[in-house]
């Protein structure tokens, strides 16, 4: 029996389904990280208990996220053991904790004072930053000064690997 040749249209369709499958798998990994981190439950791990339910769900940087409008001095904690990373931008700082040997990162955006130097290995529950007051809102719809989310990332985004 002769096999039908794969046309360019079929190749494009196969590629599209492979990409969709990869996106679904990545999304499931992020949802699992959100679930197991305890971020969206009453006893959250990244903020003091009194602030846990003050967030508003948003989409930030293409990821499901929580936006908060919290006072200066609010403590931010690491949800798990990992490496701490810090990026500075014009309007606000970005911090991240990456799980060692994975591509899962807890990320937070807002004016803050980091408790560690970038590249430091930390433990879950460690205070990693102190939120500062003021600054431009990160998300205009929620007037938030802190956005937290989980994402997949490559360590080369944080280190220059040779």
mmCIF file of C-alpha atoms in Angstrom, residues 19-137:
data_model
loop_
_atom_site.group_PDB
_atom_site.id
_atom_site.type_symbol
_atom_site.label_atom_id
_atom_site.label_comp_id
_atom_site.label_asym_id
_atom_site.label_seq_id
_atom_site.Cartn_x
_atom_site.Cartn_y
_atom_site.Cartn_z
ATOM 1 C CA UNK A 19 3.580 23.823 19.714
ATOM 2 C CA UNK A 20 0.118 23.751 21.310
ATOM 3 C CA UNK A 21 1.071 20.554 23.149
ATOM 4 C CA UNK A 22 4.289 22.130 24.439
ATOM 5 C CA UNK A 23 2.394 25.212 25.652
ATOM 6 C CA UNK A 24 -0.177 23.023 27.433
ATOM 7 C CA UNK A 25 2.574 21.003 29.149
ATOM 8 C CA UNK A 26 4.400 24.185 30.226
ATOM 9 C CA UNK A 27 1.129 25.660 31.520
ATOM 10 C CA UNK A 28 0.413 22.515 33.535
ATOM 11 C CA UNK A 29 3.897 22.702 35.074
ATOM 12 C CA UNK A 30 3.280 26.313 36.096
ATOM 13 C CA UNK A 31 -0.169 25.502 37.514
ATOM 14 C CA UNK A 32 1.392 22.638 39.501
ATOM 15 C CA UNK A 33 4.037 25.015 40.847
ATOM 16 C CA UNK A 34 1.306 27.488 41.855
ATOM 17 C CA UNK A 35 -0.683 24.739 43.557
ATOM 18 C CA UNK A 36 2.216 23.196 45.458
ATOM 19 C CA UNK A 37 3.714 26.546 46.449
ATOM 20 C CA UNK A 38 0.660 27.435 48.510
ATOM 21 C CA UNK A 39 0.656 30.912 46.969
ATOM 22 C CA UNK A 40 -3.111 31.119 46.481
ATOM 23 C CA UNK A 41 -4.312 29.497 49.679
ATOM 24 C CA UNK A 42 -5.030 31.061 53.060
ATOM 25 C CA UNK A 43 -1.663 29.994 54.454
ATOM 26 C CA UNK A 44 0.433 31.383 51.621
ATOM 27 C CA UNK A 45 4.191 31.112 51.774
ATOM 28 C CA UNK A 46 5.352 34.311 50.078
ATOM 29 C CA UNK A 47 3.592 37.005 52.125
ATOM 30 C CA UNK A 48 2.548 37.481 55.711
ATOM 31 C CA UNK A 49 -0.812 35.819 56.338
ATOM 32 C CA UNK A 50 -2.663 39.139 56.725
ATOM 33 C CA UNK A 51 -1.730 40.085 53.132
ATOM 34 C CA UNK A 52 -2.440 36.764 51.419
ATOM 35 C CA UNK A 53 -6.032 37.477 50.427
ATOM 36 C CA UNK A 54 -5.447 41.085 49.300
ATOM 37 C CA UNK A 55 -4.357 40.152 45.780
ATOM 38 C CA UNK A 56 -6.216 40.470 42.505
ATOM 39 C CA UNK A 57 -5.707 37.865 39.760
ATOM 40 C CA UNK A 58 -4.204 39.344 36.579
ATOM 41 C CA UNK A 59 -2.110 38.259 33.623
ATOM 42 C CA UNK A 60 1.418 39.667 33.763
ATOM 43 C CA UNK A 61 4.188 38.976 31.285
ATOM 44 C CA UNK A 62 1.884 36.376 29.722
ATOM 45 C CA UNK A 63 1.536 34.455 33.008
ATOM 46 C CA UNK A 64 -1.271 34.122 35.554
ATOM 47 C CA UNK A 65 -0.280 36.397 38.424
ATOM 48 C CA UNK A 66 -1.508 38.143 41.557
ATOM 49 C CA UNK A 67 -1.349 41.924 41.886
ATOM 50 C CA UNK A 68 -1.157 43.540 45.319
ATOM 51 C CA UNK A 69 -1.248 47.099 46.643
ATOM 52 C CA UNK A 70 0.619 46.711 49.930
ATOM 53 C CA UNK A 71 2.327 49.153 52.290
ATOM 54 C CA UNK A 72 6.048 49.769 52.362
ATOM 55 C CA UNK A 73 7.792 47.406 54.754
ATOM 56 C CA UNK A 74 5.833 44.350 53.597
ATOM 57 C CA UNK A 75 8.060 41.263 53.731
ATOM 58 C CA UNK A 76 8.357 38.882 50.768
ATOM 59 C CA UNK A 77 9.401 35.278 51.453
ATOM 60 C CA UNK A 78 10.795 32.508 49.281
ATOM 61 C CA UNK A 79 8.233 29.745 48.668
ATOM 62 C CA UNK A 80 10.956 27.097 48.262
ATOM 63 C CA UNK A 81 14.689 26.381 48.355
ATOM 64 C CA UNK A 82 16.537 27.791 45.361
ATOM 65 C CA UNK A 83 18.741 30.488 43.931
ATOM 66 C CA UNK A 84 17.858 34.158 44.429
ATOM 67 C CA UNK A 85 18.175 36.512 41.454
ATOM 68 C CA UNK A 86 17.654 40.253 41.142
ATOM 69 C CA UNK A 87 17.155 42.484 38.088
ATOM 70 C CA UNK A 88 16.927 46.273 38.222
ATOM 71 C CA UNK A 89 14.860 48.265 35.755
ATOM 72 C CA UNK A 90 14.044 51.943 35.432
ATOM 73 C CA UNK A 91 10.607 51.796 37.075
ATOM 74 C CA UNK A 92 10.907 48.854 39.457
ATOM 75 C CA UNK A 93 12.951 45.821 40.453
ATOM 76 C CA UNK A 94 12.375 42.212 39.510
ATOM 77 C CA UNK A 95 13.313 39.426 41.859
ATOM 78 C CA UNK A 96 13.178 35.688 41.307
ATOM 79 C CA UNK A 97 13.835 32.438 43.105
ATOM 80 C CA UNK A 98 14.673 29.530 40.831
ATOM 81 C CA UNK A 99 14.331 25.909 41.882
ATOM 82 C CA UNK A 100 17.750 24.306 41.436
ATOM 83 C CA UNK A 101 17.986 21.932 38.445
ATOM 84 C CA UNK A 102 14.581 22.969 37.074
ATOM 85 C CA UNK A 103 13.197 25.786 34.963
ATOM 86 C CA UNK A 104 10.555 26.831 37.545
ATOM 87 C CA UNK A 105 10.870 30.341 38.973
ATOM 88 C CA UNK A 106 8.889 32.316 41.530
ATOM 89 C CA UNK A 107 9.026 35.925 40.331
ATOM 90 C CA UNK A 108 8.045 39.192 41.960
ATOM 91 C CA UNK A 109 7.991 42.705 40.560
ATOM 92 C CA UNK A 110 7.919 45.934 42.547
ATOM 93 C CA UNK A 111 10.115 48.471 44.287
ATOM 94 C CA UNK A 112 11.873 46.466 46.973
ATOM 95 C CA UNK A 113 15.088 46.093 48.909
ATOM 96 C CA UNK A 114 16.555 42.630 48.318
ATOM 97 C CA UNK A 115 17.784 40.701 51.345
ATOM 98 C CA UNK A 116 20.401 38.786 49.319
ATOM 99 C CA UNK A 117 22.857 39.315 46.502
ATOM 100 C CA UNK A 118 21.918 37.835 43.145
ATOM 101 C CA UNK A 119 23.099 34.233 42.871
ATOM 102 C CA UNK A 120 22.718 33.420 46.591
ATOM 103 C CA UNK A 121 21.305 29.981 47.479
ATOM 104 C CA UNK A 122 18.396 30.389 49.913
ATOM 105 C CA UNK A 123 15.883 28.221 51.755
ATOM 106 C CA UNK A 124 12.107 28.177 51.547
ATOM 107 C CA UNK A 125 10.642 30.596 54.082
ATOM 108 C CA UNK A 126 13.624 32.968 53.999
ATOM 109 C CA UNK A 127 12.749 36.669 53.815
ATOM 110 C CA UNK A 128 14.037 37.652 50.373
ATOM 111 C CA UNK A 129 12.904 41.271 50.045
ATOM 112 C CA UNK A 130 11.242 44.192 51.764
ATOM 113 C CA UNK A 131 8.659 46.102 49.719
ATOM 114 C CA UNK A 132 9.230 49.856 49.481
ATOM 115 C CA UNK A 133 6.393 52.351 49.309
ATOM 116 C CA UNK A 134 5.653 54.634 46.373
ATOM 117 C CA UNK A 135 6.611 54.291 42.751
ATOM 118 C CA UNK A 136 4.570 53.845 39.607
ATOM 119 C CA UNK A 137 1.827 51.208 39.629
#
